[in-house]
C-alpha positions as protocol buffer text, in pm:
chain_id: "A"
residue {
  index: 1
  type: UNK
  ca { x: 3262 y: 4997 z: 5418 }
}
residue {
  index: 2
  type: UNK
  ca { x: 3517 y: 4899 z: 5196 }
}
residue {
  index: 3
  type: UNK
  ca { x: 3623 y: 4590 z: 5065 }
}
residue {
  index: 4
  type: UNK
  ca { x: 3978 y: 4480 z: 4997 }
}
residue {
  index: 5
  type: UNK
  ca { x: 3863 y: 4465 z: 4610 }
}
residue {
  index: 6
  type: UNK
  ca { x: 3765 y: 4816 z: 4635 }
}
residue {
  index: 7
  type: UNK
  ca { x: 4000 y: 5038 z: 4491 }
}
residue {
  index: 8
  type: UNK
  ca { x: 4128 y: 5318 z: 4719 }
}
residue {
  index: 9
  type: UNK
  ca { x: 4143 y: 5673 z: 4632 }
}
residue {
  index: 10
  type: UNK
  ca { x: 4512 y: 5757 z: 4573 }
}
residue {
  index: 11
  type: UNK
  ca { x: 4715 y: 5951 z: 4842 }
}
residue {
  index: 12
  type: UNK
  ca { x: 4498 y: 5764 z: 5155 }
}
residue {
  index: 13
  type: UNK
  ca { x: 4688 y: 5587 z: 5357 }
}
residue {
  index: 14
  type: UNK
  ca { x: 4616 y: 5201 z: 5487 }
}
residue {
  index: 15
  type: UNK
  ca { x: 4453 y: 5235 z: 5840 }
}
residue {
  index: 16
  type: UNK
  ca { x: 4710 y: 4977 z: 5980 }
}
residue {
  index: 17
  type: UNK
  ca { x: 4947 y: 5156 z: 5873 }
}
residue {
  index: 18
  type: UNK
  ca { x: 5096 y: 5458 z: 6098 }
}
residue {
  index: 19
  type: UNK
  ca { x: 5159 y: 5784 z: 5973 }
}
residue {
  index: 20
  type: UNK
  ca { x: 5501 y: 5911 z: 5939 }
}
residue {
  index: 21
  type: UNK
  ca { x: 5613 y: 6194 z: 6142 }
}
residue {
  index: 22
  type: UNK
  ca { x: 5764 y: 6485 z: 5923 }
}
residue {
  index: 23
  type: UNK
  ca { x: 5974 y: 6698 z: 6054 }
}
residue {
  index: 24
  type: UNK
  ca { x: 5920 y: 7119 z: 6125 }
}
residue {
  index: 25
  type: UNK
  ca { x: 6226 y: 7279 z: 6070 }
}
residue {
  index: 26
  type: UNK
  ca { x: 6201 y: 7612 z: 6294 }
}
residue {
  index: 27
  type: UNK
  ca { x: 6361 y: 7912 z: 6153 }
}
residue {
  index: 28
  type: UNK
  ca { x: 6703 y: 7992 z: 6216 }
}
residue {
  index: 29
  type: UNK
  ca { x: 6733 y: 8356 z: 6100 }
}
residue {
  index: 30
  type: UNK
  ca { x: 6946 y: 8548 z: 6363 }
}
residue {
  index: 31
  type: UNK
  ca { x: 6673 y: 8810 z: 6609 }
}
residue {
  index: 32
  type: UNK
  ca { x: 6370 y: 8540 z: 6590 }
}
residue {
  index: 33
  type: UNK
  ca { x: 6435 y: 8470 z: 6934 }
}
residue {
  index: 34
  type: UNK
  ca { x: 6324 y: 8093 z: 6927 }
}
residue {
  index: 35
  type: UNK
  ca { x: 6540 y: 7812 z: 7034 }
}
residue {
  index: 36
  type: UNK
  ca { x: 6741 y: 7546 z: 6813 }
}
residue {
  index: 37
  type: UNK
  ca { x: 6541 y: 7216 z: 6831 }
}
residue {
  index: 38
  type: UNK
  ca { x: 6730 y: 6948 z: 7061 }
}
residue {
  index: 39
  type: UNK
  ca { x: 7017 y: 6791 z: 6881 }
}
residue {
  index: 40
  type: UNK
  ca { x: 7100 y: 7089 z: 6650 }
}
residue {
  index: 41
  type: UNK
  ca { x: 7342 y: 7417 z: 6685 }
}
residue {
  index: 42
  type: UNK
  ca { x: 7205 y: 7774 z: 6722 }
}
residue {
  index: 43
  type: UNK
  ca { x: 7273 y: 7922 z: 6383 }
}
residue {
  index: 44
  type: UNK
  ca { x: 7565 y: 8168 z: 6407 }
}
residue {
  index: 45
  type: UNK
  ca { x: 7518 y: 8505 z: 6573 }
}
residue {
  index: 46
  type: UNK
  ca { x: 7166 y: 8411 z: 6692 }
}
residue {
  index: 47
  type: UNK
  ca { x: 7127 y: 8486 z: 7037 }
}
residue {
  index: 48
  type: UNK
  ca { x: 6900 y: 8199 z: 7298 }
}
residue {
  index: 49
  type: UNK
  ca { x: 6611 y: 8391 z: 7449 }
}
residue {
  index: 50
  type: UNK
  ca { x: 6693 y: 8414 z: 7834 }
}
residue {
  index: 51
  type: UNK
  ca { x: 7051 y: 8526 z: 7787 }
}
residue {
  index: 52
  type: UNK
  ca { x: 7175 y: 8848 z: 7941 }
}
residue {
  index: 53
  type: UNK
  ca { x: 7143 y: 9131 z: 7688 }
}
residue {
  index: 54
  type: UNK
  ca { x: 7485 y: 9254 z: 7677 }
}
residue {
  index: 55
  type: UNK
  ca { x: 7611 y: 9637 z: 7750 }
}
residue {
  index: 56
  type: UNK
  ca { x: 7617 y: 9823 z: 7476 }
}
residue {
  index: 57
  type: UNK
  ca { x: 7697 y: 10197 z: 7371 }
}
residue {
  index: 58
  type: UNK
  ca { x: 7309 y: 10300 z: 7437 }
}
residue {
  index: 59
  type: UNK
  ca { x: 7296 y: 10173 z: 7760 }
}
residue {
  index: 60
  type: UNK
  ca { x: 7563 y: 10355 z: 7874 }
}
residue {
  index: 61
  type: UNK
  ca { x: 7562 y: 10720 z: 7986 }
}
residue {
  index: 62
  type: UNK
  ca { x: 7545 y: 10981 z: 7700 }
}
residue {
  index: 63
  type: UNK
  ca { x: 7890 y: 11180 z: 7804 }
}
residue {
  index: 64
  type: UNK
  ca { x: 8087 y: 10854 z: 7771 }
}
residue {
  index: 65
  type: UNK
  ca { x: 8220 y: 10847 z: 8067 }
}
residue {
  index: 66
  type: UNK
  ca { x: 8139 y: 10526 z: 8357 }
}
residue {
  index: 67
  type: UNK
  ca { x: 7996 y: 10574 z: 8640 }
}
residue {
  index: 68
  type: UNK
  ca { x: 8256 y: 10597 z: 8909 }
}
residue {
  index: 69
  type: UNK
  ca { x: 8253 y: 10373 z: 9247 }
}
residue {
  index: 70
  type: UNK
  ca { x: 8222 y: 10612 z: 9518 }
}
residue {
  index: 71
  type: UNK
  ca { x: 8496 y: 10560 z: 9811 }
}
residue {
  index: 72
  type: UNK
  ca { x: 8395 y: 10431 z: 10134 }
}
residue {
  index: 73
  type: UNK
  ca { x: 8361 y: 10648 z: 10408 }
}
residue {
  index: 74
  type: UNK
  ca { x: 8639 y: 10694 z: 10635 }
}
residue {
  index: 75
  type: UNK
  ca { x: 8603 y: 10539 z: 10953 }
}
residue {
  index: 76
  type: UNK
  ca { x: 8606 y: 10725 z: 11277 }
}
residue {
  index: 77
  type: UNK
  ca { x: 8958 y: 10775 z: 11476 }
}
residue {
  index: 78
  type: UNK
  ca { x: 8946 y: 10506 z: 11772 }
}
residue {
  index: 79
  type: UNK
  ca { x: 9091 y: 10669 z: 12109 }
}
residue {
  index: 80
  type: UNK
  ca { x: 9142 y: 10490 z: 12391 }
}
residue {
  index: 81
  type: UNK
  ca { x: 9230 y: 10628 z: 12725 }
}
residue {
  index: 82
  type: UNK
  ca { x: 9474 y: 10423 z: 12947 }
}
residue {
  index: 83
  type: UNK
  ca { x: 9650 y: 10425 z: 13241 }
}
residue {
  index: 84
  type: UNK
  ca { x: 10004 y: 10352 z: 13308 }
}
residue {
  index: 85
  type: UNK
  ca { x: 9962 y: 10191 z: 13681 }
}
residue {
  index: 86
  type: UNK
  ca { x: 10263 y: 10031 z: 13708 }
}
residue {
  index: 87
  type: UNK
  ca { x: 10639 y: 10030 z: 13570 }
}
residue {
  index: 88
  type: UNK
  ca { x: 10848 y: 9760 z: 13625 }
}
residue {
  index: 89
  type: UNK
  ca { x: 11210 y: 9860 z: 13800 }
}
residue {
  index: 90
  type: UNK
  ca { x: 11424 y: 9560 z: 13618 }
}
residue {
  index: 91
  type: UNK
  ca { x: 11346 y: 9682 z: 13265 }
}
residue {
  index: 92
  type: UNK
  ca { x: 11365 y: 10061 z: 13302 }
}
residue {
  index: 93
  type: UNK
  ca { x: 11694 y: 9963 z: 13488 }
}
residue {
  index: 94
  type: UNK
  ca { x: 11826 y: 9775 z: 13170 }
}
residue {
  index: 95
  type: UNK
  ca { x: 11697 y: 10029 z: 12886 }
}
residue {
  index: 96
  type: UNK
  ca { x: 11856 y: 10321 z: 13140 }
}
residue {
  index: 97
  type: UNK
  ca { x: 12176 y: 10082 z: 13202 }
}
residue {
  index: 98
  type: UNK
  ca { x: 12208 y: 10071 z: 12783 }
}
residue {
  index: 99
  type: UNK
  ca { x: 12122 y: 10464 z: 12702 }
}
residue {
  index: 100
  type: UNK
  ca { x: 12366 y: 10566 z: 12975 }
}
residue {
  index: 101
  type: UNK
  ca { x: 12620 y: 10361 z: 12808 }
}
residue {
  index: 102
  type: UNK
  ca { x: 12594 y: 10479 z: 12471 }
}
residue {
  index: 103
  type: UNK
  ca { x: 12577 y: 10882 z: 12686 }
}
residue {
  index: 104
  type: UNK
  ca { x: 12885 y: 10805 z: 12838 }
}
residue {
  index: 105
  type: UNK
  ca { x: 13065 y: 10650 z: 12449 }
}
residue {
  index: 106
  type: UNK
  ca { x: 12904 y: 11000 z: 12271 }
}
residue {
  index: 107
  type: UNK
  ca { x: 13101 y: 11192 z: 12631 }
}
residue {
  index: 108
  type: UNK
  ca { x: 13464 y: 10979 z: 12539 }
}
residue {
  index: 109
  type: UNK
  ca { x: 13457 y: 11070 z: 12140 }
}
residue {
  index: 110
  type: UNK
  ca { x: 13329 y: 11455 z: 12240 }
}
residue {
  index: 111
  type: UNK
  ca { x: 13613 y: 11528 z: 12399 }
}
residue {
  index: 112
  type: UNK
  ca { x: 13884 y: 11370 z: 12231 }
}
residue {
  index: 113
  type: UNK
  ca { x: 13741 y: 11525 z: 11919 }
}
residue {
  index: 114
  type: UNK
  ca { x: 13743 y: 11833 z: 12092 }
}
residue {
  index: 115
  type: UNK
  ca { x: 14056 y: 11835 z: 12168 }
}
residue {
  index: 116
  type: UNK
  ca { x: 14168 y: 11731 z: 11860 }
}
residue {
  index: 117
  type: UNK
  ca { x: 14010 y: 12046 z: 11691 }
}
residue {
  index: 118
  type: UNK
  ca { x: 14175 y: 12238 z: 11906 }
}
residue {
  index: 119
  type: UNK
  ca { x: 14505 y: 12150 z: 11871 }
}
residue {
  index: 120
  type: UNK
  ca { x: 14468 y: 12144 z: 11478 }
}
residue {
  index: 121
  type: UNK
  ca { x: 14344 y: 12471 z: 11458 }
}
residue {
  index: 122
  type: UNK
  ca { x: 14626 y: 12669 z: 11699 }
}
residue {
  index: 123
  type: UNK
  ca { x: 14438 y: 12729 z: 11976 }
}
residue {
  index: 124
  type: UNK
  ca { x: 14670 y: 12597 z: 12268 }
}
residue {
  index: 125
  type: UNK
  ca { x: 14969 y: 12781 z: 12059 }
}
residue {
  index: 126
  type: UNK
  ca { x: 14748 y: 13131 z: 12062 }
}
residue {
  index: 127
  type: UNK
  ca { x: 14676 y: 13105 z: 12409 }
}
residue {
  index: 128
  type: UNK
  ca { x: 15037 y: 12964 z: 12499 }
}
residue {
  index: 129
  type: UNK
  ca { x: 15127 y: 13292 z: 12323 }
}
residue {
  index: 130
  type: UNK
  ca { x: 14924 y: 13507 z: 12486 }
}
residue {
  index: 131
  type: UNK
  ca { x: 15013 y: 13358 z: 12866 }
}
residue {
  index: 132
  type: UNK
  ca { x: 15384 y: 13470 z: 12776 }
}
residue {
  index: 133
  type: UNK
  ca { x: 15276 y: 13837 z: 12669 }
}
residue {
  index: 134
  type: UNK
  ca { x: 15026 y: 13882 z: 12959 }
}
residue {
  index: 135
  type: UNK
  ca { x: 15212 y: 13731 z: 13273 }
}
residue {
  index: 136
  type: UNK
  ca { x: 15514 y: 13694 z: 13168 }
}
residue {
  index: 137
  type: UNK
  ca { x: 15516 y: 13305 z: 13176 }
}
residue {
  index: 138
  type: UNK
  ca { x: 15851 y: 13118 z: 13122 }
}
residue {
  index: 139
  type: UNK
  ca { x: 15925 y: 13069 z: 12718 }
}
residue {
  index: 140
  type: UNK
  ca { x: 15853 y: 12682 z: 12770 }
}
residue {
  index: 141
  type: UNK
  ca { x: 15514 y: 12709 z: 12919 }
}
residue {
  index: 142
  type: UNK
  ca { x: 15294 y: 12437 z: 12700 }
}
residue {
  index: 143
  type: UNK
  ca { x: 14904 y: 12440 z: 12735 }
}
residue {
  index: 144
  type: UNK
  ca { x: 14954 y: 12050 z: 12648 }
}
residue {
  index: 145
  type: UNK
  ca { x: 15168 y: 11947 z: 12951 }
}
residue {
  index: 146
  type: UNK
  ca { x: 14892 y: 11977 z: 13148 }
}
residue {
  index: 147
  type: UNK
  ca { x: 14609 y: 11934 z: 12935 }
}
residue {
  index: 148
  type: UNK
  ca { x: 14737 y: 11633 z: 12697 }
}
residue {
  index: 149
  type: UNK
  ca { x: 14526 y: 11444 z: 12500 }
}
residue {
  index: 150
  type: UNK
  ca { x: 14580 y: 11106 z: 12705 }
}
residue {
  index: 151
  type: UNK
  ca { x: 14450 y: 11312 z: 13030 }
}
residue {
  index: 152
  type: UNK
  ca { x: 14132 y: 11429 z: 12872 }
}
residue {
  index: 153
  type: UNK
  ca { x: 14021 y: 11088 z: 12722 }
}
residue {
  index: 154
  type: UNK
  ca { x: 14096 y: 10961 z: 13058 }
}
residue {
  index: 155
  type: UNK
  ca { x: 13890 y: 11199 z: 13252 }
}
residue {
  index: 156
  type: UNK
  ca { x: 13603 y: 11181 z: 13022 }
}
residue {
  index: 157
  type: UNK
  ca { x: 13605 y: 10783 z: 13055 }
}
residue {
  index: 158
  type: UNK
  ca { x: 13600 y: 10818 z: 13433 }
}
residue {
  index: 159
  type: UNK
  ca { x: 13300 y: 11090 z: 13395 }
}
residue {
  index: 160
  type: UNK
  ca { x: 13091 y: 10881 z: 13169 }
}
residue {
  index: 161
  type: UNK
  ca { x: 13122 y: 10524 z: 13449 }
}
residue {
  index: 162
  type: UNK
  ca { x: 13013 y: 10774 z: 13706 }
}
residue {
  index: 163
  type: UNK
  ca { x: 12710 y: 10877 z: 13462 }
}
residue {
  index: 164
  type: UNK
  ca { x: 12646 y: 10474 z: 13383 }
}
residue {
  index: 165
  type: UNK
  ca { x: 12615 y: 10392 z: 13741 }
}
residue {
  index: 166
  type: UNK
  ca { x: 12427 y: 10754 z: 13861 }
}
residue {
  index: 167
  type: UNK
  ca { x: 12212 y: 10752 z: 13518 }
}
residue {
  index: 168
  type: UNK
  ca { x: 12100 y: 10374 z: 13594 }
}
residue {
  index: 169
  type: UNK
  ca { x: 12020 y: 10365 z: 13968 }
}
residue {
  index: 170
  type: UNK
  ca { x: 11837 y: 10702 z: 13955 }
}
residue {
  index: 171
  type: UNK
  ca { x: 11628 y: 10576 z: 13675 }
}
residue {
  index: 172
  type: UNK
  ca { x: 11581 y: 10303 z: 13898 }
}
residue {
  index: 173
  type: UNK
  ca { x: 11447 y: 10494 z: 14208 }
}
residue {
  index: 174
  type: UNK
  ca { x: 11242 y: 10674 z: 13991 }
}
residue {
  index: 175
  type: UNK
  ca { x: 11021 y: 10336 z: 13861 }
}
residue {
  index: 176
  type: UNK
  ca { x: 11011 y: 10242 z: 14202 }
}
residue {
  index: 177
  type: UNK
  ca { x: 10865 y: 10580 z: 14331 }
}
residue {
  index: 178
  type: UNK
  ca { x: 10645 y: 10605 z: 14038 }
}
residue {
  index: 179
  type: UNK
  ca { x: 10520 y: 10261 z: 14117 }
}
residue {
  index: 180
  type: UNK
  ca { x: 10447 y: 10374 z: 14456 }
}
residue {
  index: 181
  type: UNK
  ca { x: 10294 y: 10670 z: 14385 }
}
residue {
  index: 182
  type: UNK
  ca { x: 10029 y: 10530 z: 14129 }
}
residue {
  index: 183
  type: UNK
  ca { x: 9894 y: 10288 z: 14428 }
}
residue {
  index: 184
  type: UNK
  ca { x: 9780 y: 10579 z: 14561 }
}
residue {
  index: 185
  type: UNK
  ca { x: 9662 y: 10839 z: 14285 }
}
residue {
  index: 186
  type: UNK
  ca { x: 9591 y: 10580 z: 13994 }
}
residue {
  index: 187
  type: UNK
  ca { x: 9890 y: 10642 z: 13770 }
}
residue {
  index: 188
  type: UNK
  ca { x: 9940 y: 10877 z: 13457 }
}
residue {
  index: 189
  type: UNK
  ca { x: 9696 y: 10854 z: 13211 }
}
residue {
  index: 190
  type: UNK
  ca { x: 9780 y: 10769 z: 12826 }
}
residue {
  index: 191
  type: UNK
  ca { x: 9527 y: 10812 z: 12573 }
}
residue {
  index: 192
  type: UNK
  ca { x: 9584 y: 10623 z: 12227 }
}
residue {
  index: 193
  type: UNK
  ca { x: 9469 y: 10643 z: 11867 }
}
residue {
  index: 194
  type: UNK
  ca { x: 9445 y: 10519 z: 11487 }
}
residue {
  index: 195
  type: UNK
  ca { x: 9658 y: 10627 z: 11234 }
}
């Protein structure tokens, strides 16, 4: 035991008093894998253990060419079988009512166009012509008296009401006979796809 008047060998530290805590500095060469110590910054290009390894030229394949995503398969063509069981009159009357219409304005500009092309191109004179050589009609005999342009776009107007009004109530009778005649065999059958 020693007393306070004995000396102490030099370096020894008092027993009250604590030792001081030295720090370990860990080594921050890049590769050693270890982690910076809390507080300080990972030395530069020194990687944390636990990272993803990146992709790099060896891990690729050895042609240099990625590995391409294969394409989904294509999915099977849906069908689906229907049946048309009933049509109603009203709106195959109103699409029949608007096609016959638009028939009957193609009719009005066919003829007059006709006509037209006729008369530019000689026709009625030949044929004038040759009604005066093969009968012996009188010299003023004129195709166009009795076919004049005025009488043909009238005629054709009067044809394409007639086809308005026969076009739309036929088309009418016929959605009300098809109706009736799917009652009793089921209607006609439809069958649908994909594109």
């Amino acid at each position: 035991m020693s007393t306070p008047s004995t000396p102490r060998p030099s370096g020894s530290a008092p027993k009250s008093a604590a030792p001081r805590p030295t720090q370990v500095k860990r080594p921050t060469a890049a590769g050693t894998g270890s982690r910076p110590a809390p507080g300080q910054r990972p030395a530069p290009g020194s990687r944390p253990t636990g990272a993803r390894p990146t992709t790099t030229a060896q891990q690729r394949p050895a042609n240099g060419q990625e590995r391409l995503v294969r394409p989904a398969p294509k999915a099977k063509v849906r069908k689906a079988r229907l049946l048309v069981s009933k049509v109603e009159p009203f709106s195959v009357l109103k699409i029949a009512f608007l096609l016959s219409v638009a028939f009957g304005v193609i009719t009005v500009v066919a003829a007059v166009g006709i006509w037209a092309v006729l008369d530019l191109s000689g026709t009625f004179d030949s044929f004038n012509q040759l009604m005066r050589d093969a009968i012996g009609a009188e010299d003023n005999f004129d195709l166009r008296d009795s076919i004049s342009l005025g009488q043909v776009a009238s005629y054709a107007t009067i044809i394409a009401v007639v086809n308005v009004v026969v076009i739309s109530v036929v088309s009418m009778l016929g959605a009300v006979l098809y109706n009736i005649g799917a009652s009793l065999v089921g209607g006609a059958g439809v069958t649908l796809t994909d594109d």
